[in-house]
PDB file of C-alpha atoms in Angstrom:
ATOM      1  CA  MET A  66      75.948  61.292  86.811  1.00  0.00           C
ATOM      2  CA  LYS A  67      74.608  61.840  90.296  1.00  0.00           C
ATOM      3  CA  LYS A  68      70.916  62.734  90.324  1.00  0.00           C
ATOM      4  CA  ARG A  69      70.189  65.874  92.343  1.00  0.00           C
ATOM      5  CA  THR A  70      67.086  66.086  94.420  1.00  0.00           C
ATOM      6  CA  PRO A  71      65.781  69.401  95.654  1.00  0.00           C
ATOM      7  CA  ALA A  72      66.201  69.944  99.358  1.00  0.00           C
ATOM      8  CA  LEU A  73      64.018  72.180 101.446  1.00  0.00           C
ATOM      9  CA  ALA A  74      64.934  75.639 100.241  1.00  0.00           C
ATOM     10  CA  MET A  75      66.792  77.800 102.721  1.00  0.00           C
ATOM     11  CA  THR A  76      67.097  81.559 102.562  1.00  0.00           C
ATOM     12  CA  ILE A  77      70.028  83.850 103.221  1.00  0.00           C
ATOM     13  CA  ALA A  78      70.289  87.593 103.685  1.00  0.00           C
ATOM     14  CA  ILE A  79      67.491  88.979 101.516  1.00  0.00           C
ATOM     15  CA  ALA A  80      65.924  85.604 100.848  1.00  0.00           C
ATOM     16  CA  ILE A  81      68.238  84.469  98.110  1.00  0.00           C
ATOM     17  CA  ALA A  82      67.999  80.695  98.076  1.00  0.00           C
ATOM     18  CA  ILE A  83      70.601  78.002  98.348  1.00  0.00           C
ATOM     19  CA  ALA A  84      69.055  75.074  96.558  1.00  0.00           C
ATOM     20  CA  THR A  85      70.758  71.801  97.465  1.00  0.00           C
ATOM     21  CA  PRO A  86      73.448  71.189 100.082  1.00  0.00           C
ATOM     22  CA  ALA A  87      75.640  69.096  97.765  1.00  0.00           C
ATOM     23  CA  HIS A  88      75.704  71.797  95.101  1.00  0.00           C
ATOM     24  CA  ALA A  89      75.071  74.849  97.237  1.00  0.00           C
ATOM     25  CA  GLN A  90      76.438  78.072  95.896  1.00  0.00           C
ATOM     26  CA  SER A  91      75.965  81.231  97.897  1.00  0.00           C
ATOM     27  CA  LEU A  92      74.504  83.743  95.510  1.00  0.00           C
ATOM     28  CA  ASP A  93      73.307  86.207  98.099  1.00  0.00           C
ATOM     29  CA  GLY A  94      75.629  88.907  96.753  1.00  0.00           C
ATOM     30  CA  PHE A  95      74.447  88.308  93.180  1.00  0.00           C
ATOM     31  CA  GLY A  96      70.803  88.128  94.240  1.00  0.00           C
ATOM     32  CA  ARG A  97      71.006  91.149  96.507  1.00  0.00           C
ATOM     33  CA  HIS A  98      72.645  93.118  93.736  1.00  0.00           C
ATOM     34  CA  LEU A  99      70.026  91.975  91.188  1.00  0.00           C
ATOM     35  CA  ALA A 100      67.225  93.012  93.563  1.00  0.00           C
ATOM     36  CA  GLU A 101      68.862  96.426  94.015  1.00  0.00           C
ATOM     37  CA  LEU A 102      69.230  96.844  90.241  1.00  0.00           C
ATOM     38  CA  ILE A 103      65.591  95.888  89.666  1.00  0.00           C
ATOM     39  CA  ASN A 104      64.419  98.380  92.283  1.00  0.00           C
ATOM     40  CA  ARG A 105      66.664 101.113  90.872  1.00  0.00           C
ATOM     41  CA  TYR A 106      65.272 100.407  87.394  1.00  0.00           C
ATOM     42  CA  ARG A 107      61.718 100.589  88.741  1.00  0.00           C
ATOM     43  CA  ALA A 108      62.514 103.875  90.541  1.00  0.00           C
ATOM     44  CA  ASP A 109      63.878 105.315  87.288  1.00  0.00           C
ATOM     45  CA  HIS A 110      60.402 104.663  85.872  1.00  0.00           C
ATOM     46  CA  GLY A 111      58.539 106.199  88.816  1.00  0.00           C
ATOM     47  CA  LEU A 112      57.583 102.854  90.383  1.00  0.00           C
ATOM     48  CA  PRO A 113      57.930 101.825  94.029  1.00  0.00           C
ATOM     49  CA  PRO A 114      60.533  99.254  95.072  1.00  0.00           C
ATOM     50  CA  LEU A 115      59.660  95.592  95.479  1.00  0.00           C
ATOM     51  CA  VAL A 116      60.052  94.023  98.917  1.00  0.00           C
ATOM     52  CA  VAL A 117      61.881  90.691  98.972  1.00  0.00           C
ATOM     53  CA  THR A 118      59.850  88.030 100.803  1.00  0.00           C
ATOM     54  CA  ASP A 119      60.686  84.510 101.951  1.00  0.00           C
ATOM     55  CA  ASP A 120      57.559  82.936 100.446  1.00  0.00           C
ATOM     56  CA  LEU A 121      58.300  84.204  96.948  1.00  0.00           C
ATOM     57  CA  ALA A 122      62.008  83.362  97.318  1.00  0.00           C
ATOM     58  CA  THR A 123      61.002  79.795  98.158  1.00  0.00           C
ATOM     59  CA  LEU A 124      58.851  79.545  95.032  1.00  0.00           C
ATOM     60  CA  ALA A 125      61.650  81.060  92.945  1.00  0.00           C
ATOM     61  CA  ALA A 126      64.137  78.595  94.471  1.00  0.00           C
ATOM     62  CA  GLU A 127      61.948  75.610  93.697  1.00  0.00           C
ATOM     63  CA  HIS A 128      61.714  76.737  90.094  1.00  0.00           C
ATOM     64  CA  SER A 129      65.445  77.433  89.723  1.00  0.00           C
ATOM     65  CA  VAL A 130      66.245  73.987  91.136  1.00  0.00           C
ATOM     66  CA  GLU A 131      63.773  72.366  88.740  1.00  0.00           C
ATOM     67  CA  MET A 132      65.266  74.187  85.742  1.00  0.00           C
ATOM     68  CA  ALA A 133      68.811  73.281  86.797  1.00  0.00           C
ATOM     69  CA  THR A 134      67.847  69.653  87.354  1.00  0.00           C
ATOM     70  CA  ARG A 135      66.220  69.446  83.919  1.00  0.00           C
ATOM     71  CA  ARG A 136      68.851  71.717  82.332  1.00  0.00           C
ATOM     72  CA  GLU A 137      66.049  73.628  80.693  1.00  0.00           C
ATOM     73  CA  LEU A 138      65.081  77.287  80.831  1.00  0.00           C
ATOM     74  CA  THR A 139      61.292  77.280  81.198  1.00  0.00           C
ATOM     75  CA  HIS A 140      58.250  78.860  82.800  1.00  0.00           C
ATOM     76  CA  GLU A 141      56.652  75.458  83.309  1.00  0.00           C
ATOM     77  CA  GLY A 142      54.681  75.352  86.556  1.00  0.00           C
ATOM     78  CA  PHE A 143      54.052  79.098  86.607  1.00  0.00           C
ATOM     79  CA  TYR A 144      50.315  78.646  87.165  1.00  0.00           C
ATOM     80  CA  ASP A 145      51.018  76.420  90.186  1.00  0.00           C
ATOM     81  CA  ARG A 146      53.445  78.965  91.661  1.00  0.00           C
ATOM     82  CA  PHE A 147      50.925  81.731  91.009  1.00  0.00           C
ATOM     83  CA  THR A 148      48.108  79.750  92.651  1.00  0.00           C
ATOM     84  CA  ARG A 149      50.225  78.991  95.720  1.00  0.00           C
ATOM     85  CA  THR A 150      50.689  82.724  96.359  1.00  0.00           C
ATOM     86  CA  ARG A 151      46.929  83.364  96.540  1.00  0.00           C
ATOM     87  CA  SER A 152      47.754  86.652  94.835  1.00  0.00           C
ATOM     88  CA  ARG A 153      45.749  88.290  92.095  1.00  0.00           C
ATOM     89  CA  ILE A 154      48.787  88.962  89.931  1.00  0.00           C
ATOM     90  CA  CYS A 155      52.275  87.502  89.571  1.00  0.00           C
ATOM     91  CA  VAL A 156      55.026  87.862  86.965  1.00  0.00           C
ATOM     92  CA  GLU A 157      58.138  85.800  86.367  1.00  0.00           C
ATOM     93  CA  ASN A 158      61.435  86.218  84.553  1.00  0.00           C
ATOM     94  CA  VAL A 159      64.022  83.474  84.212  1.00  0.00           C
ATOM     95  CA  GLY A 160      67.565  83.529  82.952  1.00  0.00           C
ATOM     96  CA  ARG A 161      70.595  81.298  82.573  1.00  0.00           C
ATOM     97  CA  ASN A 162      74.369  81.725  82.397  1.00  0.00           C
ATOM     98  CA  TYR A 163      74.579  85.492  82.756  1.00  0.00           C
ATOM     99  CA  PRO A 164      77.984  86.459  84.184  1.00  0.00           C
ATOM    100  CA  THR A 165      76.698  89.419  86.209  1.00  0.00           C
ATOM    101  CA  ALA A 166      73.475  90.799  87.624  1.00  0.00           C
ATOM    102  CA  GLU A 167      73.866  93.785  85.293  1.00  0.00           C
ATOM    103  CA  ALA A 168      74.076  91.522  82.236  1.00  0.00           C
ATOM    104  CA  LEU A 169      70.993  89.595  83.332  1.00  0.00           C
ATOM    105  CA  LEU A 170      68.992  92.768  83.915  1.00  0.00           C
ATOM    106  CA  THR A 171      70.104  94.119  80.526  1.00  0.00           C
ATOM    107  CA  GLY A 172      68.930  90.916  78.851  1.00  0.00           C
ATOM    108  CA  TRP A 173      65.529  91.223  80.519  1.00  0.00           C
ATOM    109  CA  ARG A 174      65.265  94.935  79.703  1.00  0.00           C
ATOM    110  CA  LEU A 175      65.901  94.224  76.006  1.00  0.00           C
ATOM    111  CA  SER A 176      63.013  91.748  75.879  1.00  0.00           C
ATOM    112  CA  PRO A 177      59.634  93.536  75.762  1.00  0.00           C
ATOM    113  CA  GLU A 178      57.831  90.805  77.731  1.00  0.00           C
ATOM    114  CA  HIS A 179      60.483  90.568  80.435  1.00  0.00           C
ATOM    115  CA  ASP A 180      60.794  94.351  80.629  1.00  0.00           C
ATOM    116  CA  ARG A 181      57.031  94.618  81.120  1.00  0.00           C
ATOM    117  CA  ASN A 182      57.317  92.183  84.054  1.00  0.00           C
ATOM    118  CA  LEU A 183      60.090  94.251  85.667  1.00  0.00           C
ATOM    119  CA  LEU A 184      57.949  97.380  85.359  1.00  0.00           C
ATOM    120  CA  GLU A 185      54.602  95.828  86.327  1.00  0.00           C
ATOM    121  CA  PRO A 186      53.049  98.503  88.581  1.00  0.00           C
ATOM    122  CA  LYS A 187      50.685  96.082  90.331  1.00  0.00           C
ATOM    123  CA  VAL A 188      53.362  93.917  91.987  1.00  0.00           C
ATOM    124  CA  ALA A 189      54.822  94.780  95.381  1.00  0.00           C
ATOM    125  CA  ARG A 190      56.883  91.738  96.481  1.00  0.00           C
ATOM    126  CA  MET A 191      59.604  89.646  94.877  1.00  0.00           C
ATOM    127  CA  GLY A 192      61.699  86.548  95.340  1.00  0.00           C
ATOM    128  CA  ILE A 193      64.975  85.884  93.548  1.00  0.00           C
ATOM    129  CA  ALA A 194      66.752  82.543  93.529  1.00  0.00           C
ATOM    130  CA  ALA A 195      69.445  80.777  91.566  1.00  0.00           C
ATOM    131  CA  ASP A 196      70.728  77.245  91.171  1.00  0.00           C
ATOM    132  CA  ALA A 197      73.561  76.259  88.838  1.00  0.00           C
ATOM    133  CA  ARG A 198      73.275  79.656  87.102  1.00  0.00           C
ATOM    134  CA  TYR A 199      69.517  79.286  86.477  1.00  0.00           C
ATOM    135  CA  VAL A 200      67.906  82.402  87.944  1.00  0.00           C
ATOM    136  CA  THR A 201      64.250  83.041  88.738  1.00  0.00           C
ATOM    137  CA  PHE A 202      62.689  86.422  89.495  1.00  0.00           C
ATOM    138  CA  PHE A 203      59.123  85.952  90.762  1.00  0.00           C
ATOM    139  CA  ALA A 204      57.033  88.984  91.791  1.00  0.00           C
ATOM    140  CA  CYS A 205      53.434  89.292  92.999  1.00  0.00           C
ATOM    141  CA  LEU A 206      50.953  91.749  94.402  1.00  0.00           C
TER     142      LEU A 206
END
């Protein structure tokens, strides 16, 4: 089995990452749609939309690549990602193997902890990235 090494994360469209050239999969449509669904869900709860930023997309991409490489859904390294933002607050949701953005959002909404992250009123920016169907949503103040 060929070992994958993370390449420098690149961003497309709204900063949805392509993780490694050999296994690149354009998920900008999925990611854009997920971002729209998250912002619509926040609006339904009287919260402002989150702005997608390159720096958070890069952190999300690094984490998605790491999860895909290890084949493990995890929040390991969250404190490091949080520290690198120099933000006072960050939240993170991860998911794997959801067929659609709607299904992923539904899964998060049905989990009290993940739902709380989606509706965190103190965050203003987000990054979304995916690699091999491992998705990371990372949002900060």
